[in-house]
Amino acid sequence: MSKQTYLTGITTSGTPHLGNYVGAIRPAIEASRDPANNNYYFLADYHALIKSQDPAMLGQSRMEIACAWLALGLDPEQVTFYRQSDIPEIPELTWLLTCMTAKGLMNRAHAYKAVVQENTDAGSSDPDKGINMGLFSYPILMAADILMFKATKVPVGKDQIQHLEMARDIAQRFNHHYGEHLVIPEVVVEERAAVLSGLDGRKMSKSYGNTIPLFETAKKLRKSIMKIKTNSQEPGEPKDPEGNTVFEIYQAFATPAQTDELRKQFAEGIGWGDAKQQLFELIDAELAEPRERYNALIAEPNEINKILTKGAEKARVHSRALMDDLRKAVGIA
Ligand code: TRP
């Protein structure tokens, strides 16, 4: 197989939590170690601006997420790791693509439609209430991220499949009109990517407020884990691991043998406190070292900025070349 270019964006809103780690960060970092491919990872801070309009929070989240990926082993020498906003060619390409995108296509975007639906359900007289143009044209910015670096494979969660189809549509239309300049990307859906439950048993998500942060102190991590909702079964009563949040999170960090052992203890009636203590110890063992690296990195924001700026320089070799080509193609060179 020829060399593939993998590219994925991380929206910089919120503080990274265990669900992000298990579902996205850990598998992506594993994949990034494969020298057979080109890998682009970027902090989608322009995307974050659509929803997060608190400058201090945006800056903090971006720094936390950058440090988390680096602390967990992303190697900026091996991959291209950068901030979206450090690539001025991205908004340029976004505009060229905007002029090649049917408004009707954007009308069908799920993220936009979901808010229209909420407004309608709430009985609002304005279906577009609270919707800015960033949200409406979000898929075009995302298409620019992808097409800029000629990505062939884009690993995303299921909720992003439609955005990938739109990126393909937009690229095809551009190529049809101006000639074959853009590479048509393929979506890679992380079917196996684990979805972690949160403190209340629903999917761990910032929007439910049920997350366990990735890099809090060991003491706080333990406290969070002790808050996981369990039923009122007493120690000694056999417990069902199926659909149990403690068991499920344990499984996401354990070897198969460790998981079997906990399953046995559930059958033997382990108390919730003991089960949670084991969960804490397991997670802490995996995260203790990265946590130290994270704390060291976050204390050196200038170093992080240097790494990201270097990543952007690497990326811009390609984005400049493509934009030169495209400016000629559309007649504004
Ligand atoms: N929209 C993606 C998400 O919310 C983040 C993202 C932005 C992205 N640009 C991208 C993902 C380009 C893949 C490729 O998860």
mmCIF file of C-alpha atoms and ligand atoms in Angstrom:
data_model
loop_
_atom_site.group_PDB
_atom_site.id
_atom_site.type_symbol
_atom_site.label_atom_id
_atom_site.label_comp_id
_atom_site.label_asym_id
_atom_site.label_seq_id
_atom_site.Cartn_x
_atom_site.Cartn_y
_atom_site.Cartn_z
ATOM 1 C CA MET A 1 0.000 0.000 0.000
ATOM 2 C CA SER A 2 1.296 3.457 -0.783
ATOM 3 C CA LYS A 3 2.091 5.900 1.959
ATOM 4 C CA GLN A 4 -1.055 7.326 3.540
ATOM 5 C CA THR A 5 -1.529 10.733 5.086
ATOM 6 C CA TYR A 6 -3.533 10.628 8.305
ATOM 7 C CA LEU A 7 -4.896 13.857 9.689
ATOM 8 C CA THR A 8 -7.052 14.606 12.671
ATOM 9 C CA GLY A 9 -8.148 17.698 14.547
ATOM 10 C CA ILE A 10 -8.819 18.129 18.230
ATOM 11 C CA THR A 11 -11.281 20.841 19.165
ATOM 12 C CA THR A 12 -9.722 22.825 21.975
ATOM 13 C CA SER A 13 -12.589 23.231 24.353
ATOM 14 C CA GLY A 14 -12.584 21.887 27.882
ATOM 15 C CA THR A 15 -10.069 19.939 29.912
ATOM 16 C CA PRO A 16 -9.034 16.505 28.639
ATOM 17 C CA HIS A 17 -10.766 13.681 30.510
ATOM 18 C CA LEU A 18 -10.530 9.899 30.720
ATOM 19 C CA GLY A 19 -13.140 9.493 27.972
ATOM 20 C CA ASN A 20 -11.037 11.567 25.549
ATOM 21 C CA TYR A 21 -8.001 9.536 26.512
ATOM 22 C CA VAL A 22 -9.490 6.101 25.987
ATOM 23 C CA GLY A 23 -11.634 7.015 22.983
ATOM 24 C CA ALA A 24 -9.311 9.269 21.020
ATOM 25 C CA ILE A 25 -5.923 10.206 22.449
ATOM 26 C CA ARG A 26 -4.568 6.751 23.279
ATOM 27 C CA PRO A 27 -5.455 5.100 19.928
ATOM 28 C CA ALA A 28 -4.268 8.145 17.962
ATOM 29 C CA ILE A 29 -0.896 8.206 19.686
ATOM 30 C CA GLU A 30 -0.477 4.493 19.081
ATOM 31 C CA ALA A 31 -1.246 5.023 15.396
ATOM 32 C CA SER A 32 1.147 7.981 15.219
ATOM 33 C CA ARG A 33 4.072 5.673 15.944
ATOM 34 C CA ASP A 34 3.695 3.907 12.598
ATOM 35 C CA PRO A 35 6.522 5.322 10.454
ATOM 36 C CA ALA A 36 4.826 4.034 7.303
ATOM 37 C CA ASN A 37 2.441 7.028 7.292
ATOM 38 C CA ASN A 38 2.465 10.786 7.363
ATOM 39 C CA ASN A 39 0.623 12.033 10.416
ATOM 40 C CA TYR A 40 -0.902 15.442 11.031
ATOM 41 C CA TYR A 41 -2.428 16.305 14.405
ATOM 42 C CA PHE A 42 -3.674 19.763 15.075
ATOM 43 C CA LEU A 43 -5.413 21.849 17.695
ATOM 44 C CA ALA A 44 -8.642 23.034 16.086
ATOM 45 C CA ASP A 45 -8.794 26.378 17.866
ATOM 46 C CA TYR A 46 -10.742 28.113 15.080
ATOM 47 C CA HIS A 47 -13.375 25.437 15.526
ATOM 48 C CA ALA A 48 -13.340 25.984 19.278
ATOM 49 C CA LEU A 49 -14.118 29.694 18.735
ATOM 50 C CA ILE A 50 -17.536 28.796 17.392
ATOM 51 C CA LYS A 51 -18.721 27.784 20.837
ATOM 52 C CA SER A 52 -16.116 28.971 23.261
ATOM 53 C CA GLN A 53 -15.892 32.744 23.312
ATOM 54 C CA ASP A 54 -14.065 33.212 26.574
ATOM 55 C CA PRO A 55 -10.494 34.131 25.565
ATOM 56 C CA ALA A 56 -8.855 32.975 28.791
ATOM 57 C CA MET A 57 -10.630 29.642 28.727
ATOM 58 C CA LEU A 58 -9.838 29.041 25.085
ATOM 59 C CA GLY A 59 -6.134 29.718 25.677
ATOM 60 C CA GLN A 60 -6.040 27.498 28.736
ATOM 61 C CA SER A 61 -7.822 24.619 27.049
ATOM 62 C CA ARG A 62 -5.522 24.789 24.052
ATOM 63 C CA MET A 63 -2.457 24.659 26.296
ATOM 64 C CA GLU A 64 -3.872 21.791 28.381
ATOM 65 C CA ILE A 65 -4.706 19.743 25.335
ATOM 66 C CA ALA A 66 -1.316 20.339 23.708
ATOM 67 C CA CYS A 67 0.461 19.305 26.925
ATOM 68 C CA ALA A 68 -1.751 16.251 27.354
ATOM 69 C CA TRP A 69 -0.904 14.902 23.892
ATOM 70 C CA LEU A 70 2.800 15.560 24.364
ATOM 71 C CA ALA A 71 2.860 14.092 27.878
ATOM 72 C CA LEU A 72 1.133 10.959 26.614
ATOM 73 C CA GLY A 73 3.805 10.379 24.030
ATOM 74 C CA LEU A 74 2.975 12.210 20.814
ATOM 75 C CA ASP A 75 6.365 12.848 19.231
ATOM 76 C CA PRO A 76 6.436 16.219 17.466
ATOM 77 C CA GLU A 77 9.591 15.181 15.602
ATOM 78 C CA GLN A 78 7.848 12.216 14.057
ATOM 79 C CA VAL A 79 4.461 13.801 13.328
ATOM 80 C CA THR A 80 3.329 17.287 12.357
ATOM 81 C CA PHE A 81 1.663 18.821 15.420
ATOM 82 C CA TYR A 82 0.368 22.376 15.112
ATOM 83 C CA ARG A 83 -2.314 24.929 15.872
ATOM 84 C CA GLN A 84 -4.908 25.476 13.162
ATOM 85 C CA SER A 85 -4.701 29.226 13.791
ATOM 86 C CA ASP A 86 -0.977 29.218 12.976
ATOM 87 C CA ILE A 87 -1.771 28.270 9.378
ATOM 88 C CA PRO A 88 -3.094 31.417 7.644
ATOM 89 C CA GLU A 89 -3.656 29.377 4.487
ATOM 90 C CA ILE A 90 -6.514 27.562 6.227
ATOM 91 C CA PRO A 91 -8.927 30.514 6.342
ATOM 92 C CA GLU A 92 -7.853 31.350 2.789
ATOM 93 C CA LEU A 93 -8.716 27.917 1.556
ATOM 94 C CA THR A 94 -11.912 28.035 3.583
ATOM 95 C CA TRP A 95 -13.037 30.999 1.508
ATOM 96 C CA LEU A 96 -12.229 29.364 -1.814
ATOM 97 C CA LEU A 97 -14.189 26.336 -0.689
ATOM 98 C CA THR A 98 -17.048 28.455 0.660
ATOM 99 C CA CYS A 99 -17.533 29.810 -2.843
ATOM 100 C CA MET A 100 -17.740 26.244 -4.153
ATOM 101 C CA THR A 101 -20.199 25.021 -1.508
ATOM 102 C CA ALA A 102 -23.935 24.929 -2.061
ATOM 103 C CA LYS A 103 -25.790 26.590 0.782
ATOM 104 C CA GLY A 104 -28.235 23.713 0.621
ATOM 105 C CA LEU A 105 -25.448 21.314 1.547
ATOM 106 C CA MET A 106 -24.777 23.264 4.743
ATOM 107 C CA ASN A 107 -28.504 23.375 5.540
ATOM 108 C CA ARG A 108 -28.288 19.606 5.945
ATOM 109 C CA ALA A 109 -25.376 19.581 8.433
ATOM 110 C CA HIS A 110 -26.329 17.741 11.653
ATOM 111 C CA ALA A 111 -24.632 20.129 14.064
ATOM 112 C CA TYR A 112 -26.557 23.077 12.627
ATOM 113 C CA LYS A 113 -29.820 21.175 12.274
ATOM 114 C CA ALA A 114 -29.644 19.988 15.879
ATOM 115 C CA VAL A 115 -29.691 23.579 17.160
ATOM 116 C CA VAL A 116 -32.529 24.531 14.795
ATOM 117 C CA GLN A 117 -34.434 21.564 16.181
ATOM 118 C CA GLU A 118 -33.763 22.626 19.773
ATOM 119 C CA ASN A 119 -35.040 26.119 18.974
ATOM 120 C CA THR A 120 -38.154 24.729 17.331
ATOM 121 C CA ASP A 121 -38.801 22.347 20.224
ATOM 122 C CA ALA A 122 -38.410 25.217 22.673
ATOM 123 C CA GLY A 123 -41.129 27.093 20.757
ATOM 124 C CA SER A 124 -38.802 29.901 19.695
ATOM 125 C CA SER A 125 -40.093 32.173 16.936
ATOM 126 C CA ASP A 126 -36.580 32.255 15.431
ATOM 127 C CA PRO A 127 -35.329 28.831 14.338
ATOM 128 C CA ASP A 128 -31.799 30.256 13.891
ATOM 129 C CA LYS A 129 -31.655 31.679 17.401
ATOM 130 C CA GLY A 130 -28.110 31.659 18.810
ATOM 131 C CA ILE A 131 -26.629 30.236 15.603
ATOM 132 C CA ASN A 132 -23.578 32.060 14.277
ATOM 133 C CA MET A 133 -22.182 31.659 10.781
ATOM 134 C CA GLY A 134 -19.234 29.757 12.242
ATOM 135 C CA LEU A 135 -21.545 26.948 13.299
ATOM 136 C CA PHE A 136 -23.370 27.056 9.986
ATOM 137 C CA SER A 137 -20.237 26.786 7.879
ATOM 138 C CA TYR A 138 -18.278 24.619 10.328
ATOM 139 C CA PRO A 139 -18.021 21.767 7.782
ATOM 140 C CA ILE A 140 -16.282 24.041 5.254
ATOM 141 C CA LEU A 141 -13.561 25.000 7.723
ATOM 142 C CA MET A 142 -13.147 21.327 8.522
ATOM 143 C CA ALA A 143 -12.909 20.503 4.821
ATOM 144 C CA ALA A 144 -10.135 23.108 4.489
ATOM 145 C CA ASP A 145 -8.216 21.494 7.389
ATOM 146 C CA ILE A 146 -8.319 18.173 5.626
ATOM 147 C CA LEU A 147 -7.855 19.175 1.987
ATOM 148 C CA MET A 148 -4.978 21.527 2.807
ATOM 149 C CA PHE A 149 -2.645 18.662 3.633
ATOM 150 C CA LYS A 150 -3.923 16.213 1.039
ATOM 151 C CA ALA A 151 -5.051 13.848 3.780
ATOM 152 C CA THR A 152 -6.038 10.449 2.467
ATOM 153 C CA LYS A 153 -7.336 9.052 5.774
ATOM 154 C CA VAL A 154 -9.211 10.952 8.449
ATOM 155 C CA PRO A 155 -9.869 9.058 11.698
ATOM 156 C CA VAL A 156 -12.944 10.459 13.436
ATOM 157 C CA GLY A 157 -15.814 9.436 15.658
ATOM 158 C CA LYS A 158 -19.169 8.496 14.173
ATOM 159 C CA ASP A 159 -20.568 11.972 14.767
ATOM 160 C CA GLN A 160 -18.095 13.350 12.208
ATOM 161 C CA ILE A 161 -18.891 11.046 9.281
ATOM 162 C CA GLN A 162 -21.229 13.550 7.685
ATOM 163 C CA HIS A 163 -18.538 16.235 7.832
ATOM 164 C CA LEU A 164 -16.203 13.942 5.933
ATOM 165 C CA GLU A 165 -18.831 13.293 3.277
ATOM 166 C CA MET A 166 -19.236 17.027 2.918
ATOM 167 C CA ALA A 167 -15.477 17.518 2.602
ATOM 168 C CA ARG A 168 -15.466 14.972 -0.213
ATOM 169 C CA ASP A 169 -18.422 16.652 -1.913
ATOM 170 C CA ILE A 170 -16.820 20.060 -1.719
ATOM 171 C CA ALA A 171 -13.473 18.787 -2.998
ATOM 172 C CA GLN A 172 -15.121 16.996 -5.903
ATOM 173 C CA ARG A 173 -17.001 20.090 -6.891
ATOM 174 C CA PHE A 174 -13.832 22.171 -6.723
ATOM 175 C CA ASN A 175 -11.908 19.649 -8.819
ATOM 176 C CA HIS A 176 -14.722 19.369 -11.316
ATOM 177 C CA HIS A 177 -14.698 23.108 -11.849
ATOM 178 C CA TYR A 178 -11.003 24.001 -11.555
ATOM 179 C CA GLY A 179 -9.199 20.726 -12.318
ATOM 180 C CA GLU A 180 -7.759 17.986 -10.144
ATOM 181 C CA HIS A 181 -6.057 19.965 -7.387
ATOM 182 C CA LEU A 182 -7.534 18.426 -4.275
ATOM 183 C CA VAL A 183 -7.116 14.911 -2.919
ATOM 184 C CA ILE A 184 -10.386 13.234 -1.989
ATOM 185 C CA PRO A 185 -10.099 12.035 1.628
ATOM 186 C CA GLU A 186 -11.497 8.853 3.129
ATOM 187 C CA VAL A 187 -13.081 8.625 6.514
ATOM 188 C CA VAL A 188 -11.733 6.101 8.999
ATOM 189 C CA VAL A 189 -14.397 5.416 11.582
ATOM 190 C CA GLU A 190 -13.073 4.280 14.894
ATOM 191 C CA GLU A 191 -15.660 1.535 15.388
ATOM 192 C CA ARG A 192 -13.632 -0.081 18.108
ATOM 193 C CA ALA A 193 -12.872 3.160 19.900
ATOM 194 C CA ALA A 194 -14.111 2.641 23.398
ATOM 195 C CA VAL A 195 -16.881 4.877 24.640
ATOM 196 C CA LEU A 196 -16.340 5.384 28.323
ATOM 197 C CA SER A 197 -19.137 5.906 30.824
ATOM 198 C CA GLY A 198 -18.954 8.852 33.168
ATOM 199 C CA LEU A 199 -19.646 9.305 36.880
ATOM 200 C CA ASP A 200 -23.418 9.008 36.388
ATOM 201 C CA GLY A 201 -23.288 6.042 33.989
ATOM 202 C CA ARG A 202 -24.063 8.078 30.855
ATOM 203 C CA LYS A 203 -21.366 8.546 28.203
ATOM 204 C CA MET A 204 -18.474 10.516 29.711
ATOM 205 C CA SER A 205 -18.839 13.947 28.201
ATOM 206 C CA LYS A 206 -18.167 17.547 29.062
ATOM 207 C CA SER A 207 -21.771 18.379 28.180
ATOM 208 C CA TYR A 208 -23.076 16.019 30.892
ATOM 209 C CA GLY A 209 -20.636 17.295 33.504
ATOM 210 C CA ASN A 210 -19.810 13.697 34.457
ATOM 211 C CA THR A 211 -16.140 13.556 33.502
ATOM 212 C CA ILE A 212 -13.022 12.453 35.330
ATOM 213 C CA PRO A 213 -10.173 14.810 34.353
ATOM 214 C CA LEU A 214 -7.102 13.098 32.954
ATOM 215 C CA PHE A 215 -4.403 14.892 34.878
ATOM 216 C CA GLU A 216 -5.631 15.833 38.301
ATOM 217 C CA THR A 217 -3.580 14.848 41.343
ATOM 218 C CA ALA A 218 -3.694 11.216 42.468
ATOM 219 C CA LYS A 219 -5.703 12.307 45.496
ATOM 220 C CA LYS A 220 -8.326 14.076 43.387
ATOM 221 C CA LEU A 221 -8.405 11.229 40.901
ATOM 222 C CA ARG A 222 -9.221 8.841 43.740
ATOM 223 C CA LYS A 223 -11.915 11.186 45.017
ATOM 224 C CA SER A 224 -13.498 11.390 41.553
ATOM 225 C CA ILE A 225 -13.485 7.624 41.180
ATOM 226 C CA MET A 226 -15.140 7.203 44.576
ATOM 227 C CA LYS A 227 -18.002 9.367 43.229
ATOM 228 C CA ILE A 228 -18.920 6.925 40.445
ATOM 229 C CA LYS A 229 -22.565 6.057 40.875
ATOM 230 C CA THR A 230 -23.207 2.457 41.957
ATOM 231 C CA ASN A 231 -26.266 0.631 43.224
ATOM 232 C CA SER A 232 -27.006 -0.115 46.879
ATOM 233 C CA GLN A 233 -25.740 -3.697 46.857
ATOM 234 C CA GLU A 234 -23.792 -4.563 50.005
ATOM 235 C CA PRO A 235 -20.343 -6.166 50.182
ATOM 236 C CA GLY A 236 -20.782 -9.927 49.945
ATOM 237 C CA GLU A 237 -23.625 -9.739 47.434
ATOM 238 C CA PRO A 238 -22.603 -11.036 43.987
ATOM 239 C CA LYS A 239 -22.494 -8.175 41.473
ATOM 240 C CA ASP A 240 -23.158 -8.027 37.772
ATOM 241 C CA PRO A 241 -20.229 -6.560 35.806
ATOM 242 C CA GLU A 242 -22.428 -6.123 32.726
ATOM 243 C CA GLY A 243 -23.134 -2.426 32.213
ATOM 244 C CA ASN A 244 -21.451 -1.523 35.488
ATOM 245 C CA THR A 245 -19.533 1.742 35.221
ATOM 246 C CA VAL A 246 -16.691 0.775 37.573
ATOM 247 C CA PHE A 247 -16.176 -2.484 35.715
ATOM 248 C CA GLU A 248 -16.372 -0.851 32.324
ATOM 249 C CA ILE A 249 -13.801 1.825 33.084
ATOM 250 C CA TYR A 250 -11.579 -0.830 34.651
ATOM 251 C CA GLN A 251 -11.755 -2.863 31.478
ATOM 252 C CA ALA A 252 -10.604 0.098 29.390
ATOM 253 C CA PHE A 253 -7.317 0.176 31.315
ATOM 254 C CA ALA A 254 -6.798 -3.481 32.218
ATOM 255 C CA THR A 255 -5.201 -6.473 30.536
ATOM 256 C CA PRO A 256 -7.649 -9.302 29.741
ATOM 257 C CA ALA A 257 -6.261 -11.250 32.710
ATOM 258 C CA GLN A 258 -6.860 -8.326 35.084
ATOM 259 C CA THR A 259 -10.393 -7.958 33.746
ATOM 260 C CA ASP A 260 -11.089 -11.657 34.353
ATOM 261 C CA GLU A 261 -9.807 -11.320 37.873
ATOM 262 C CA LEU A 262 -12.145 -8.409 38.626
ATOM 263 C CA ARG A 263 -15.047 -10.289 37.054
ATOM 264 C CA LYS A 264 -14.355 -13.113 39.494
ATOM 265 C CA GLN A 265 -14.283 -10.671 42.398
ATOM 266 C CA PHE A 266 -17.616 -9.208 41.281
ATOM 267 C CA ALA A 267 -19.119 -12.709 41.410
ATOM 268 C CA GLU A 268 -17.638 -13.154 44.871
ATOM 269 C CA GLY A 269 -19.303 -9.978 46.073
ATOM 270 C CA ILE A 270 -16.509 -7.391 46.233
ATOM 271 C CA GLY A 271 -17.685 -4.179 47.932
ATOM 272 C CA TRP A 272 -18.025 -1.042 45.768
ATOM 273 C CA GLY A 273 -15.394 0.790 47.801
ATOM 274 C CA ASP A 274 -12.862 -1.978 47.183
ATOM 275 C CA ALA A 275 -13.698 -2.206 43.496
ATOM 276 C CA LYS A 276 -13.240 1.544 43.144
ATOM 277 C CA GLN A 277 -9.935 1.408 45.002
ATOM 278 C CA GLN A 278 -8.700 -1.178 42.508
ATOM 279 C CA LEU A 279 -9.888 0.983 39.660
ATOM 280 C CA PHE A 280 -8.036 3.952 41.100
ATOM 281 C CA GLU A 281 -4.812 1.986 41.474
ATOM 282 C CA LEU A 282 -5.002 0.704 37.925
ATOM 283 C CA ILE A 283 -5.602 4.112 36.344
ATOM 284 C CA ASP A 284 -3.064 5.789 38.559
ATOM 285 C CA ALA A 285 -0.416 3.263 37.526
ATOM 286 C CA GLU A 286 -0.989 4.128 33.851
ATOM 287 C CA LEU A 287 -1.198 7.874 34.345
ATOM 288 C CA ALA A 288 1.326 8.630 37.085
ATOM 289 C CA GLU A 289 4.284 9.098 34.747
ATOM 290 C CA PRO A 290 2.466 11.047 32.043
ATOM 291 C CA ARG A 291 0.999 13.205 34.835
ATOM 292 C CA GLU A 292 4.489 14.190 35.938
ATOM 293 C CA ARG A 293 5.473 14.995 32.372
ATOM 294 C CA TYR A 294 2.245 16.960 31.951
ATOM 295 C CA ASN A 295 2.914 19.047 35.055
ATOM 296 C CA ALA A 296 6.445 19.766 33.832
ATOM 297 C CA LEU A 297 5.204 20.755 30.364
ATOM 298 C CA ILE A 298 2.371 22.976 31.498
ATOM 299 C CA ALA A 299 4.839 24.916 33.658
ATOM 300 C CA GLU A 300 6.783 25.830 30.481
ATOM 301 C CA PRO A 301 4.263 27.425 28.119
ATOM 302 C CA ASN A 302 7.045 29.049 26.088
ATOM 303 C CA GLU A 303 8.509 25.666 25.305
ATOM 304 C CA ILE A 304 5.110 24.389 24.206
ATOM 305 C CA ASN A 305 4.618 27.417 22.009
ATOM 306 C CA LYS A 306 8.006 26.756 20.431
ATOM 307 C CA ILE A 307 7.085 23.158 19.671
ATOM 308 C CA LEU A 308 3.769 24.211 18.115
ATOM 309 C CA THR A 309 5.339 27.023 16.117
ATOM 310 C CA LYS A 310 7.891 24.584 14.745
ATOM 311 C CA GLY A 311 5.065 22.225 13.844
ATOM 312 C CA ALA A 312 3.286 25.019 12.001
ATOM 313 C CA GLU A 313 6.459 25.840 10.047
ATOM 314 C CA LYS A 314 6.668 22.226 8.973
ATOM 315 C CA ALA A 315 3.017 22.243 7.960
ATOM 316 C CA ARG A 316 3.195 25.548 6.108
ATOM 317 C CA VAL A 317 5.721 24.209 3.615
ATOM 318 C CA HIS A 318 2.773 22.215 2.301
ATOM 319 C CA SER A 319 -0.033 24.713 2.842
ATOM 320 C CA ARG A 320 1.872 27.494 1.051
ATOM 321 C CA ALA A 321 2.549 25.254 -1.908
ATOM 322 C CA LEU A 322 -1.076 24.195 -2.202
ATOM 323 C CA MET A 323 -2.383 27.757 -1.908
ATOM 324 C CA ASP A 324 0.048 28.951 -4.606
ATOM 325 C CA ASP A 325 -1.359 26.282 -6.830
ATOM 326 C CA LEU A 326 -4.982 27.075 -5.950
ATOM 327 C CA ARG A 327 -4.653 30.838 -6.323
ATOM 328 C CA LYS A 328 -3.501 30.242 -9.874
ATOM 329 C CA ALA A 329 -6.265 27.736 -10.440
ATOM 330 C CA VAL A 330 -9.026 30.162 -9.428
ATOM 331 C CA GLY A 331 -7.488 33.205 -11.112
ATOM 332 C CA ILE A 332 -6.325 35.366 -8.191
ATOM 333 C CA ALA A 333 -2.577 34.640 -8.353
HETATM 334 N N1 TRP B 1 -14.810 18.565 14.117
HETATM 335 C C1 TRP B 1 -13.905 17.665 14.767
HETATM 336 C C2 TRP B 1 -14.498 17.238 16.108
HETATM 337 O O1 TRP B 1 -15.246 17.968 16.698
HETATM 338 C C3 TRP B 1 -12.562 18.300 14.987
HETATM 339 C C4 TRP B 1 -11.922 18.622 13.687
HETATM 340 C C5 TRP B 1 -11.731 19.856 13.149
HETATM 341 C C6 TRP B 1 -11.389 17.679 12.770
HETATM 342 N N2 TRP B 1 -11.115 19.762 11.953
HETATM 343 C C7 TRP B 1 -10.899 18.442 11.676
HETATM 344 C C8 TRP B 1 -11.295 16.297 12.755
HETATM 345 C C9 TRP B 1 -10.330 17.815 10.563
HETATM 346 C C10 TRP B 1 -10.708 15.667 11.650
HETATM 347 C C11 TRP B 1 -10.228 16.428 10.566
HETATM 348 O O2 TRP B 1 -14.162 16.173 16.584
#
